[in-house]
Coordinates of N, CA and C in Angstrom, one line a residue:
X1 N -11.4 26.8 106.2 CA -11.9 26.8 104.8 C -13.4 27.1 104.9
X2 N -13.8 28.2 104.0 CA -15.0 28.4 104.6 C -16.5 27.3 103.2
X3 N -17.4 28.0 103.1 CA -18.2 27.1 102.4 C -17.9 26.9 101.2
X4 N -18.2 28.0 100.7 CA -18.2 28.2 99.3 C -16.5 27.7 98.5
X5 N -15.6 27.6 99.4 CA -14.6 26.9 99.0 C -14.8 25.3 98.8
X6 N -15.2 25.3 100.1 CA -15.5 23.1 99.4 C -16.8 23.1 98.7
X7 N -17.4 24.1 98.2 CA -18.8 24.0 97.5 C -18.2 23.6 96.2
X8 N -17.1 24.9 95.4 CA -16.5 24.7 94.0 C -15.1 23.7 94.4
X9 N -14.5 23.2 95.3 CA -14.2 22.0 95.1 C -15.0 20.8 94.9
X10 N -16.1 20.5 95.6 CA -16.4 19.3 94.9 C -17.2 19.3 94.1
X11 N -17.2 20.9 92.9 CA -18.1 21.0 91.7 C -16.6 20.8 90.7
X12 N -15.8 20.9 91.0 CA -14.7 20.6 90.9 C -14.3 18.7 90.2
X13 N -14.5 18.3 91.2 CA -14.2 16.7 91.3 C -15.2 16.1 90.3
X14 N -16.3 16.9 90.8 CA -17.5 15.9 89.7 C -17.5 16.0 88.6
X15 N -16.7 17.6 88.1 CA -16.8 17.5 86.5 C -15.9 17.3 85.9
X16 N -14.6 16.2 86.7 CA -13.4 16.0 86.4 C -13.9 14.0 86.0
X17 N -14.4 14.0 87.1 CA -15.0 12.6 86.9 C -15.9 12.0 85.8
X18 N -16.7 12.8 85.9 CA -17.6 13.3 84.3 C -16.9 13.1 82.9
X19 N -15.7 13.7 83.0 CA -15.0 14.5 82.3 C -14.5 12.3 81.5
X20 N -13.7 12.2 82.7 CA -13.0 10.9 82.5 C -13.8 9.8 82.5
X21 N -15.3 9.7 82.7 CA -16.0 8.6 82.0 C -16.6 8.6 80.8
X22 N -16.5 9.5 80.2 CA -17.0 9.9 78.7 C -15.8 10.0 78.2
X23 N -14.1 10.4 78.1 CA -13.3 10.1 77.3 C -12.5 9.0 77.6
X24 N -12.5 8.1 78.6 CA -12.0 7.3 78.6 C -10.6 7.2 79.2
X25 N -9.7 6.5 79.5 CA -8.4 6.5 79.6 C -7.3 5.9 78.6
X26 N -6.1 6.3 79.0 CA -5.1 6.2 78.0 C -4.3 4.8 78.2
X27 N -4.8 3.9 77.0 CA -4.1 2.7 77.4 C -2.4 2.5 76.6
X28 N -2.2 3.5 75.9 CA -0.9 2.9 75.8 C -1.0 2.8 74.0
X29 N -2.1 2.1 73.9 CA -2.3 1.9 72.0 C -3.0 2.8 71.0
X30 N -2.7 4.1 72.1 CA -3.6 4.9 70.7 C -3.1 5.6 70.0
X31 N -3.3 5.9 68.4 CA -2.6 5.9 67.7 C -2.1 7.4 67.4
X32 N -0.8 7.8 67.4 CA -0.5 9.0 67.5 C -0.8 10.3 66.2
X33 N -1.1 11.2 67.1 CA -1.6 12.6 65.5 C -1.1 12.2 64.6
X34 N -2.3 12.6 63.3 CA -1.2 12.4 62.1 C -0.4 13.3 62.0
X35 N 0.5 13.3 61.0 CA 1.6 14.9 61.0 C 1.8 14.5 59.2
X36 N 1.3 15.6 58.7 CA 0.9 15.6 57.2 C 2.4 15.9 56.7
X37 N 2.9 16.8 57.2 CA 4.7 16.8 56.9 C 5.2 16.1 57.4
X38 N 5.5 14.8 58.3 CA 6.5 13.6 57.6 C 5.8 12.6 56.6
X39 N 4.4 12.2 56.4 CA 3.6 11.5 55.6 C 4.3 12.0 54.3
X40 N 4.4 13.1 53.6 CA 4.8 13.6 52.5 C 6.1 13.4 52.4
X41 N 7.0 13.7 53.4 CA 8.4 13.5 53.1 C 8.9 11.9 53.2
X42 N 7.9 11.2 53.7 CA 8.1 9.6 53.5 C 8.0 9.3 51.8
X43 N 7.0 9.5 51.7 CA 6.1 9.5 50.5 C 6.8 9.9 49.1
X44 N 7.8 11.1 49.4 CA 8.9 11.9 48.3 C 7.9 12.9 47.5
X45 N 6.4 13.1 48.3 CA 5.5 14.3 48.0 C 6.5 15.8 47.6
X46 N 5.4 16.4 47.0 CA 6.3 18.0 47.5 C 5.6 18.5 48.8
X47 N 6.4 19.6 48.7 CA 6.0 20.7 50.1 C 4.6 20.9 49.7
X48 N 3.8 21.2 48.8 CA 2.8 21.9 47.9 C 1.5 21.7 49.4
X49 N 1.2 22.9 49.7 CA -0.1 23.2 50.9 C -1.3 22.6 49.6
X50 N -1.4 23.1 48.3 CA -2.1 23.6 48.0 C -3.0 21.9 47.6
X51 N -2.1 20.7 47.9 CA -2.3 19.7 47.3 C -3.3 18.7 48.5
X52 N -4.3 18.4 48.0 CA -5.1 17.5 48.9 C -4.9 15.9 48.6
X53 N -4.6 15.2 49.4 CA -4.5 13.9 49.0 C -5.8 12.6 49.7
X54 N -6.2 12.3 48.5 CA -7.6 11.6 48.9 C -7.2 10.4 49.5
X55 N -8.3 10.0 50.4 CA -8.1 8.8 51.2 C -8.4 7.8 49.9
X56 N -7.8 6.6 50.8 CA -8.0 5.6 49.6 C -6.7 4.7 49.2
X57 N -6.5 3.7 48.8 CA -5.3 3.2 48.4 C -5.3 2.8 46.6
X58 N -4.5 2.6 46.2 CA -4.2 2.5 44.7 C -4.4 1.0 44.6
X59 N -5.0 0.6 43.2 CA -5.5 -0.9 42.9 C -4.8 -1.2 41.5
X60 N -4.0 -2.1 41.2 CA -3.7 -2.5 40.1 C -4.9 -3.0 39.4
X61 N -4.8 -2.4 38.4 CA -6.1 -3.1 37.5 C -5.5 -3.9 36.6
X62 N -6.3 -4.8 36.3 CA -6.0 -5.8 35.0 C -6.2 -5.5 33.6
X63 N -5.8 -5.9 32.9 CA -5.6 -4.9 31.2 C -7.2 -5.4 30.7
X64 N -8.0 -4.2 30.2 CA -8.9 -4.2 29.4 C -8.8 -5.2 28.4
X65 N -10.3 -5.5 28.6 CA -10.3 -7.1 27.6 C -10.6 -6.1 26.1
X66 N -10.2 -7.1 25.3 CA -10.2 -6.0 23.8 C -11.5 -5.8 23.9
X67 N -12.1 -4.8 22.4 CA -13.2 -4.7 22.2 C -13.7 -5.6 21.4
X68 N -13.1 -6.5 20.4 CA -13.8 -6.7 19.5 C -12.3 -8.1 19.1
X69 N -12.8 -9.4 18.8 CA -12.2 -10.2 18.3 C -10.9 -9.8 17.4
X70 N -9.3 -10.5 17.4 CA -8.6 -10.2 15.9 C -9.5 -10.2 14.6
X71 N -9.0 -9.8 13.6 CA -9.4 -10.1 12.6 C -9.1 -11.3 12.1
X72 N -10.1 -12.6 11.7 CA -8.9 -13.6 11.0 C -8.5 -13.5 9.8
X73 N -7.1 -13.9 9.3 CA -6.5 -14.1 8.2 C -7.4 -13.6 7.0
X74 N -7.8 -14.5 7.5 CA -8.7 -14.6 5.8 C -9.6 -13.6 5.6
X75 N -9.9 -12.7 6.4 CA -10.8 -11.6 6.1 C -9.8 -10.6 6.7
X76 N -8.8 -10.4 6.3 CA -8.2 -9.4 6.5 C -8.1 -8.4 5.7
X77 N -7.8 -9.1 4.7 CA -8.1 -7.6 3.1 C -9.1 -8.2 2.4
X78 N -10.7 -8.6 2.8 CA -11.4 -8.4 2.8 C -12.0 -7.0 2.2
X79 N -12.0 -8.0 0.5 CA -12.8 -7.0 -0.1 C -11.4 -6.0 -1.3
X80 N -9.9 -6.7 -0.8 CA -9.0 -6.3 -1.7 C -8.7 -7.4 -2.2
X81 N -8.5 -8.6 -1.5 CA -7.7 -9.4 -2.0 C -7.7 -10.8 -1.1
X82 N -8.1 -11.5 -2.3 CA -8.2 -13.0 -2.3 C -7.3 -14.1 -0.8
X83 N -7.5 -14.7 0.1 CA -6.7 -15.0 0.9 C -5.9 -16.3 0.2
X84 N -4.3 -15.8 0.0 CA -3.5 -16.6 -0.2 C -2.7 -15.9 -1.5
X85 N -3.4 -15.0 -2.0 CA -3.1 -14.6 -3.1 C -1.8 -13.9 -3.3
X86 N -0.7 -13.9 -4.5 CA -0.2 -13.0 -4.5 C -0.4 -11.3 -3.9
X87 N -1.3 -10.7 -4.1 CA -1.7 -9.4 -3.6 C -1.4 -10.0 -2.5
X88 N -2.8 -10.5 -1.9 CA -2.5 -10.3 0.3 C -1.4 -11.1 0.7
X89 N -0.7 -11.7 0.3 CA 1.1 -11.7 1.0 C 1.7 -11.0 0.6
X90 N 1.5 -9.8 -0.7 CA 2.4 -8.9 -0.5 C 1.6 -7.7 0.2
X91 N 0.1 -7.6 0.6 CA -0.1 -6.7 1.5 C 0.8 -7.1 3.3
X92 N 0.3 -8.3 3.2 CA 0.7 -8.9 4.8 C 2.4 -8.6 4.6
X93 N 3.1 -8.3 3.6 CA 4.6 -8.2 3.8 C 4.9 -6.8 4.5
X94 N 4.0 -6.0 3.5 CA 4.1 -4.6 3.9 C 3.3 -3.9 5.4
X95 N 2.2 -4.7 5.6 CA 2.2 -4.7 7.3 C 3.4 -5.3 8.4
X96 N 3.9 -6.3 8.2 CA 4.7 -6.9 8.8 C 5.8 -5.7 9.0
X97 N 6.0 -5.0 7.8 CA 6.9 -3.6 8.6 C 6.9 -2.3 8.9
X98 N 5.5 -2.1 8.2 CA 4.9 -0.8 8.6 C 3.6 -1.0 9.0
X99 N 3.2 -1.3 10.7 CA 2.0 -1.5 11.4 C 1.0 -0.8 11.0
X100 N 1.3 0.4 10.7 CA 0.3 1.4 11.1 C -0.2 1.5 9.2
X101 N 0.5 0.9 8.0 CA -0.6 1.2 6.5 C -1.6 0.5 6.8
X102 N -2.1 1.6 5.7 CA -3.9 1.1 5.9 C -4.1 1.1 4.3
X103 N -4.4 0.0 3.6 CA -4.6 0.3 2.2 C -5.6 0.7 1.4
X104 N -6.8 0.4 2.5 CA -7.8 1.4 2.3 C -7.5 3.1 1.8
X105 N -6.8 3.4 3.0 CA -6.3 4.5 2.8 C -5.8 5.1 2.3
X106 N -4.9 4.2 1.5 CA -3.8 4.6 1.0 C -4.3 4.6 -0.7
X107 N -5.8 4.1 -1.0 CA -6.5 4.0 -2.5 C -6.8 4.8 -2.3
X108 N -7.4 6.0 -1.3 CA -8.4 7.0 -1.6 C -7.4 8.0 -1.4
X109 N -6.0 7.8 -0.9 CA -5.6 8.8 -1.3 C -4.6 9.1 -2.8
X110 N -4.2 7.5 -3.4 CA -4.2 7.6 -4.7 C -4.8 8.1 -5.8
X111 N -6.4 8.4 -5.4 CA -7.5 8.7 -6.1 C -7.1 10.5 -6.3
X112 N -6.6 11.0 -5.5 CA -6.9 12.4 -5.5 C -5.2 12.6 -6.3
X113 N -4.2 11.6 -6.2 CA -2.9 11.9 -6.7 C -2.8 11.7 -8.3
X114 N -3.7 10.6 -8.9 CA -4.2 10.4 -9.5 C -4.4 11.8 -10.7
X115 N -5.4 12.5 -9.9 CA -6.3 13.2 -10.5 C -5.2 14.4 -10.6
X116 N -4.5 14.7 -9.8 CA -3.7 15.7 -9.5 C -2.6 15.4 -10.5
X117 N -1.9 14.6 -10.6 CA -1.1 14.3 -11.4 C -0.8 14.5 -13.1
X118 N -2.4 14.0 -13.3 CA -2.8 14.3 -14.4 C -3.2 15.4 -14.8
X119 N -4.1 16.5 -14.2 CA -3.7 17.9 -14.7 C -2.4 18.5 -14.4
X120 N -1.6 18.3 -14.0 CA -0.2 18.7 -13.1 C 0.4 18.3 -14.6
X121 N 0.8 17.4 -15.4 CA 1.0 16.9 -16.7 C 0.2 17.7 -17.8
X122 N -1.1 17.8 -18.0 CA -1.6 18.4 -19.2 C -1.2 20.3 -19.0
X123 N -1.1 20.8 -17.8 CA -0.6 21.8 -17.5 C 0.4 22.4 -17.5
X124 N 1.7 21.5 -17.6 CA 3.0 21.6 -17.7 C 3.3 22.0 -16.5
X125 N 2.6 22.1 -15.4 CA 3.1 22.2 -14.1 C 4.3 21.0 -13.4
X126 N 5.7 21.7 -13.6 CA 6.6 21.1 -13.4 C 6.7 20.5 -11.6
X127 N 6.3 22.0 -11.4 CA 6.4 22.4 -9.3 C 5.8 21.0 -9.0
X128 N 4.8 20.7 -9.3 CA 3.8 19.7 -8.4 C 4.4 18.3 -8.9
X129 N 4.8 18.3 -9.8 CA 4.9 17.0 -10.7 C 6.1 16.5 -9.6
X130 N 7.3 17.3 -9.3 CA 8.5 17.1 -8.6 C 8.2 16.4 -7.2
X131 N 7.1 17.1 -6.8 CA 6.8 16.1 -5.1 C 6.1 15.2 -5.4
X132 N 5.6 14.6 -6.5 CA 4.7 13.5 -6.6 C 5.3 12.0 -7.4
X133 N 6.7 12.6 -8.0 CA 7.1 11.7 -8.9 C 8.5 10.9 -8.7
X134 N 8.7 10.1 -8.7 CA 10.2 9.2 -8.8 C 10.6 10.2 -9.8
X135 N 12.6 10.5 -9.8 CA 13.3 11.3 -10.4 C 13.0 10.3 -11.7
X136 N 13.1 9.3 -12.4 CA 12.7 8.1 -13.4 C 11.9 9.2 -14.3
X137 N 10.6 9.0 -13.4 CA 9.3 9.0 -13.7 C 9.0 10.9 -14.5
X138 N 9.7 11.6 -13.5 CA 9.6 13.1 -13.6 C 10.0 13.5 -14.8
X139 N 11.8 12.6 -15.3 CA 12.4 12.4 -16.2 C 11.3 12.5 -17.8
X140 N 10.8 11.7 -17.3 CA 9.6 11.5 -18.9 C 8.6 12.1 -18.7
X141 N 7.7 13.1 -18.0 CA 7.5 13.6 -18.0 C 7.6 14.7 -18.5
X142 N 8.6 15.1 -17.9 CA 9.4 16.8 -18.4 C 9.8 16.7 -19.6
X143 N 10.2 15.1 -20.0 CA 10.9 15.5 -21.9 C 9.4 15.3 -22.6
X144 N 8.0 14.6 -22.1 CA 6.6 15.6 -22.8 C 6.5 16.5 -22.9
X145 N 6.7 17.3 -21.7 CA 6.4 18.3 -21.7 C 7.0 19.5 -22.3
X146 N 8.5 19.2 -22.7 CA 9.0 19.7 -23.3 C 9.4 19.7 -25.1
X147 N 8.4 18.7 -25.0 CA 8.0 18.5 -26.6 C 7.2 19.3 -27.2
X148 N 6.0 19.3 -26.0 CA 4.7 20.4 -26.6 C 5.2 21.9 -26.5
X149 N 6.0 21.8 -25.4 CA 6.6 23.5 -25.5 C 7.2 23.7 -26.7
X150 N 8.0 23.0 -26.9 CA 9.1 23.0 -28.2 C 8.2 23.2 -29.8
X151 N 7.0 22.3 -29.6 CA 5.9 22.6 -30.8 C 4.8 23.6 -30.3
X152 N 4.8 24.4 -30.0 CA 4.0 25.4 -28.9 C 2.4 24.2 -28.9
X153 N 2.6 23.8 -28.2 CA 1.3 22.9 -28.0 C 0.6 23.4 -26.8
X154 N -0.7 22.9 -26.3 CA -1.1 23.1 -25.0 C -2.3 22.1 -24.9
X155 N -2.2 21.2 -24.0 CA -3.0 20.6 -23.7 C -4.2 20.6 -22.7
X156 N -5.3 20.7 -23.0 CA -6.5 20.7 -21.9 C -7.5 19.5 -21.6
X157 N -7.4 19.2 -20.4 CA -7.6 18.0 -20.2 C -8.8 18.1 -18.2
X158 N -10.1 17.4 -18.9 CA -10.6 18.4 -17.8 C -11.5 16.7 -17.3
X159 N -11.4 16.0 -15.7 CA -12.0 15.1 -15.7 C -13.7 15.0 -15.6
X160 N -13.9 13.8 -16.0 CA -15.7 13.9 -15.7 C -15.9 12.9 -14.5
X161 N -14.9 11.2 -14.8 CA -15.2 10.8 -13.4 C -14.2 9.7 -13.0
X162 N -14.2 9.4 -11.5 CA -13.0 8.4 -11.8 C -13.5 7.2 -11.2
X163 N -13.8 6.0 -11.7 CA -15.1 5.0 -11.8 C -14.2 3.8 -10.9
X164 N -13.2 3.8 -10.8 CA -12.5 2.9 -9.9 C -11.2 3.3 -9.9
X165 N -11.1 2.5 -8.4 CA -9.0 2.4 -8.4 C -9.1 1.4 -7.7
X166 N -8.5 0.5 -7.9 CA -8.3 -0.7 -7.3 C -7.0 -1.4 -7.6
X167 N -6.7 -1.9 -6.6 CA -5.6 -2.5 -6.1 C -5.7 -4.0 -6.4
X168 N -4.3 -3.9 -7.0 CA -3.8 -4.9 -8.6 C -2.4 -5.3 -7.8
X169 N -1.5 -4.7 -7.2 CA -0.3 -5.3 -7.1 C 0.3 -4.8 -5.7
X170 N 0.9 -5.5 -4.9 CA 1.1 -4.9 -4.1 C 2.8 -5.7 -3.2
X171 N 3.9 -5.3 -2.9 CA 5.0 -6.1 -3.0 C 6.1 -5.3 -2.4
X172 N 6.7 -5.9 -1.4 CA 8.2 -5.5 -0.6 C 9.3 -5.5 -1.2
X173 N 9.7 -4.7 -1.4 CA 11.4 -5.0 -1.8 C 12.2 -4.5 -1.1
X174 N 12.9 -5.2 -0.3 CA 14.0 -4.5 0.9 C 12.8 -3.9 1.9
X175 N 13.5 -2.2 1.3 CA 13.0 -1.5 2.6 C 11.3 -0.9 1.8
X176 N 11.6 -1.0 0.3 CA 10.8 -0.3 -0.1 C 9.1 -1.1 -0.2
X177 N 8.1 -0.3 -0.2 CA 6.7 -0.5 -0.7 C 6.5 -0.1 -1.9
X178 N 5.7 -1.5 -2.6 CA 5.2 -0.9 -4.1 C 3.9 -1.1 -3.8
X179 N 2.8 -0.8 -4.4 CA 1.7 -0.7 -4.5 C 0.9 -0.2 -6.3
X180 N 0.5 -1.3 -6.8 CA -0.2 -1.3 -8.0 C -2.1 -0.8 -8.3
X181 N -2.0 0.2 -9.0 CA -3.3 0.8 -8.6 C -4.4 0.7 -10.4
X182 N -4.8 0.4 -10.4 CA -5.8 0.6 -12.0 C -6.8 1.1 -12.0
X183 N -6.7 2.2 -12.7 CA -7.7 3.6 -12.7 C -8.3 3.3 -13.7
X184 N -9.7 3.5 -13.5 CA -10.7 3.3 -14.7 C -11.6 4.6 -14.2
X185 N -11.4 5.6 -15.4 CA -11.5 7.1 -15.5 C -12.4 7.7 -16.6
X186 N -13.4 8.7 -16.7 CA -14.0 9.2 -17.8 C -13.2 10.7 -17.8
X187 N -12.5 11.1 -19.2 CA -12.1 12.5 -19.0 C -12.3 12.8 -20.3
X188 N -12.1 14.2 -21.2 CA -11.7 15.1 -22.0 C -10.7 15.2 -22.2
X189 N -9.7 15.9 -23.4 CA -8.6 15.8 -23.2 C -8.4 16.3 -25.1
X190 N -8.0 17.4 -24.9 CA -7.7 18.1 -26.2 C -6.3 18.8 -26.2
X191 N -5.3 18.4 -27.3 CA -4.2 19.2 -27.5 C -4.7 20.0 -28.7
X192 N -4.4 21.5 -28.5 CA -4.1 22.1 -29.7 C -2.9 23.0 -30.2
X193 N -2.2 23.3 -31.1 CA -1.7 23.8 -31.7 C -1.4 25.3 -31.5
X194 N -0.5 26.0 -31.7 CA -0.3 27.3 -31.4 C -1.9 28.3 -32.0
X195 N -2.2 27.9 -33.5 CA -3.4 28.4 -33.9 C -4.6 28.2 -33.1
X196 N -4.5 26.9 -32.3 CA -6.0 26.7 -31.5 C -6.7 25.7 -32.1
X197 N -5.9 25.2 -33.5 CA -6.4 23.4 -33.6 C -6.0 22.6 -33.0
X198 N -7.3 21.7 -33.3 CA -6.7 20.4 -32.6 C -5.8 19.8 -33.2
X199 N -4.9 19.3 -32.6 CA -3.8 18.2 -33.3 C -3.5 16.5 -32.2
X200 N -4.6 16.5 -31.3 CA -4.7 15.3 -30.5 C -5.8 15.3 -29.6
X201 N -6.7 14.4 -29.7 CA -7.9 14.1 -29.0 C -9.5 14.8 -29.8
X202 N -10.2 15.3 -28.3 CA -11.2 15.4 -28.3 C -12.2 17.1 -27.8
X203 N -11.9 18.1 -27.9 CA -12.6 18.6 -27.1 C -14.2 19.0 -26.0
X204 N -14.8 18.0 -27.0 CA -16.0 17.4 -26.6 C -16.6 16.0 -26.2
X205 N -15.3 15.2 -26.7 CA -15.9 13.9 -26.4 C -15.3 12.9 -25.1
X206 N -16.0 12.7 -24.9 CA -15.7 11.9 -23.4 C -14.8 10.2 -23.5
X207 N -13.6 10.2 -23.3 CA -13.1 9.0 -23.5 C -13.0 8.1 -22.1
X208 N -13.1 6.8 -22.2 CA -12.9 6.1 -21.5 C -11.1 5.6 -21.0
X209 N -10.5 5.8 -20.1 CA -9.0 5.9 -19.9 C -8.9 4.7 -18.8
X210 N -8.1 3.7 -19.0 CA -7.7 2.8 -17.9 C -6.0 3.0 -17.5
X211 N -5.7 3.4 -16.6 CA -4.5 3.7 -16.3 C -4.0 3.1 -15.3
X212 N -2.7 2.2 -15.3 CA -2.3 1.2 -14.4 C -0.8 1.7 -13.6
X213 N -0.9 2.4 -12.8 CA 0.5 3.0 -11.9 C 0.9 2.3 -10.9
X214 N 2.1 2.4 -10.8 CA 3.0 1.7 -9.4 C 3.4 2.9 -8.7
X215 N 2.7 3.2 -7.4 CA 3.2 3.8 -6.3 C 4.6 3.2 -5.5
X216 N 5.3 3.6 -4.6 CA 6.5 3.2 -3.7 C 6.5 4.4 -2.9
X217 N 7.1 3.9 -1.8 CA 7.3 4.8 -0.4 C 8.7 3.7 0.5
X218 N 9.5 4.2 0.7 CA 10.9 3.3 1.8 C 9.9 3.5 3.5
X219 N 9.6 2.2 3.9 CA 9.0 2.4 4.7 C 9.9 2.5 6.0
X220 N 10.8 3.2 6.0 CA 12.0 2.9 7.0 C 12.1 4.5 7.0
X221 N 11.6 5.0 6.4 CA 11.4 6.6 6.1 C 10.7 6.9 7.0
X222 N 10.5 8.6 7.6 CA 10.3 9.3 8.3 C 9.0 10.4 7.0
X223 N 9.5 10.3 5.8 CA 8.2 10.8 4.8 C 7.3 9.9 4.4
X224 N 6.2 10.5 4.9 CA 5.0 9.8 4.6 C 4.5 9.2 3.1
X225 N 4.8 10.5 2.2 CA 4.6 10.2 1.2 C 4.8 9.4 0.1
X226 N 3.9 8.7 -0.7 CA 4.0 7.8 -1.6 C 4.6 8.6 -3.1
X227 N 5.3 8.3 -4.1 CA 5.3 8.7 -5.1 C 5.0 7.9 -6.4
X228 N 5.4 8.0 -7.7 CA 4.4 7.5 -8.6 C 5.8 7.1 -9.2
X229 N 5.8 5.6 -9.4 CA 7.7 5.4 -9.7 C 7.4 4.2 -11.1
X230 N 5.8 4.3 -11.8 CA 6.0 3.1 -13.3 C 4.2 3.5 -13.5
X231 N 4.4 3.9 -14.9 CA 3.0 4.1 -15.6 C 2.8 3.4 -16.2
X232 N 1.6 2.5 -16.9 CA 0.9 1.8 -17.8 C -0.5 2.3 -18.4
X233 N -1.0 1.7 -19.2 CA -1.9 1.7 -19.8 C -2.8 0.9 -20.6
X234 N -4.0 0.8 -19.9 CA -5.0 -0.9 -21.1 C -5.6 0.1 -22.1
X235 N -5.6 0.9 -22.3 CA -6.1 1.7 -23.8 C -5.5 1.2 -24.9

């Protein structure tokens, strides 16, 4: 064996020894490669390369503390109605089975059915009156209206303001919701005659109108909408 053979042998040995004091040896407990495809097929992952899964484990959280106290009773309709009153047990009836009315909501949108209704009537507009009204209700309508046709009348009726609606009655029956609303309104409101006289009202003068309606909706319904099912009047 000449030199240069046992030279790179024992450059050999030393960087083998080297080698094994800086990584160590294999005791038996170390933990084997991971293998990202059985992890996923343990798991019921997909195949998907495209999907990175972050380190970390999952923490059941505890349910968010509310925001803001219940409401109590007594200020519940707050600002409609008196606690204990006929009104708020028949509002609290009609929550009890439809969670989600809001009667707030449901005045301001009386306010515009209201208004709608009433030119839909001085107009003879039959179309609109039909989605807004109990068959009852439509019923007397249509035989007005077909009074003035029958005397060639025509009525114009134009609002100036509508100064309240407020909520007067409110009551379950079965499935159905009633809801009592009193309209205190400034309008116009002139019939005239085939010539173009007047033969009822005002065409310039501004009257004061208090108008007391019962809305209803079956709240076991899938239609939203309320209709207009008993008219009154403090005039």
């Amino acid at each position: 064996m000449d030199i240069y053979t046992i030279i790179f042998l024992a450059l050999a040995v030393f960087i083998f020894l080297r080698l094994r004091s800086v990584l160590g040896q294999r005791t038996g407990n170390e933990r084997p490669p991971f293998d990202r495809t059985a992890a996923r097929n343990a798991l019921g992952g997909a195949q998907d390369n495209n999907v990175v899964t972050m380190p970390g484990k999952v923490i059941d959280q505890a349910p968010l503390a509310p925001s803001a106290d219940p409401t109590p009773p007594s200020d519940r309709w707050k600002g409609l109605a008196e606690p204990g009153t006929a009104l708020a047990q028949g509002l609290d009836a009609i929550v009890d089975k439809e969670s989600t009315f809001d009667p707030r909501h449901f005045i301001s949108g009386a306010r515009g059915a209201y208004e709608m209704i009433v030119l839909a009537f001085a107009n003879g507009d039959r179309r609109a009156l039909r989605d807004l009204l109990s068959s009852e209700v439509y019923e007397s309508f249509d035989a007005a209206i077909k009074e003035r046709e029958k005397n060639e009348q025509k009525t114009e009726t134009r609002f100036v303001s509508i100064d309240k609606a407020e909520l007067v009655g409110a009551e379950l029956r079965d499935r159905t919701a009633q809801l009592t609303i009193r309209f205190v309104s400034q309008m116009i409101s002139a019939t005239r005659d085939k010539a173009g006289n007047i033969v009822d009202g005002s065409a310039d003068t501004v009257a004061d109108i208090t108008d007391i309606w019962t809305f209803a909706r079956d709240v076991t319904s899938r239609d939203p909408n309320w209709k207009l099912v008993g008219t009154g009047s403090a005039n």
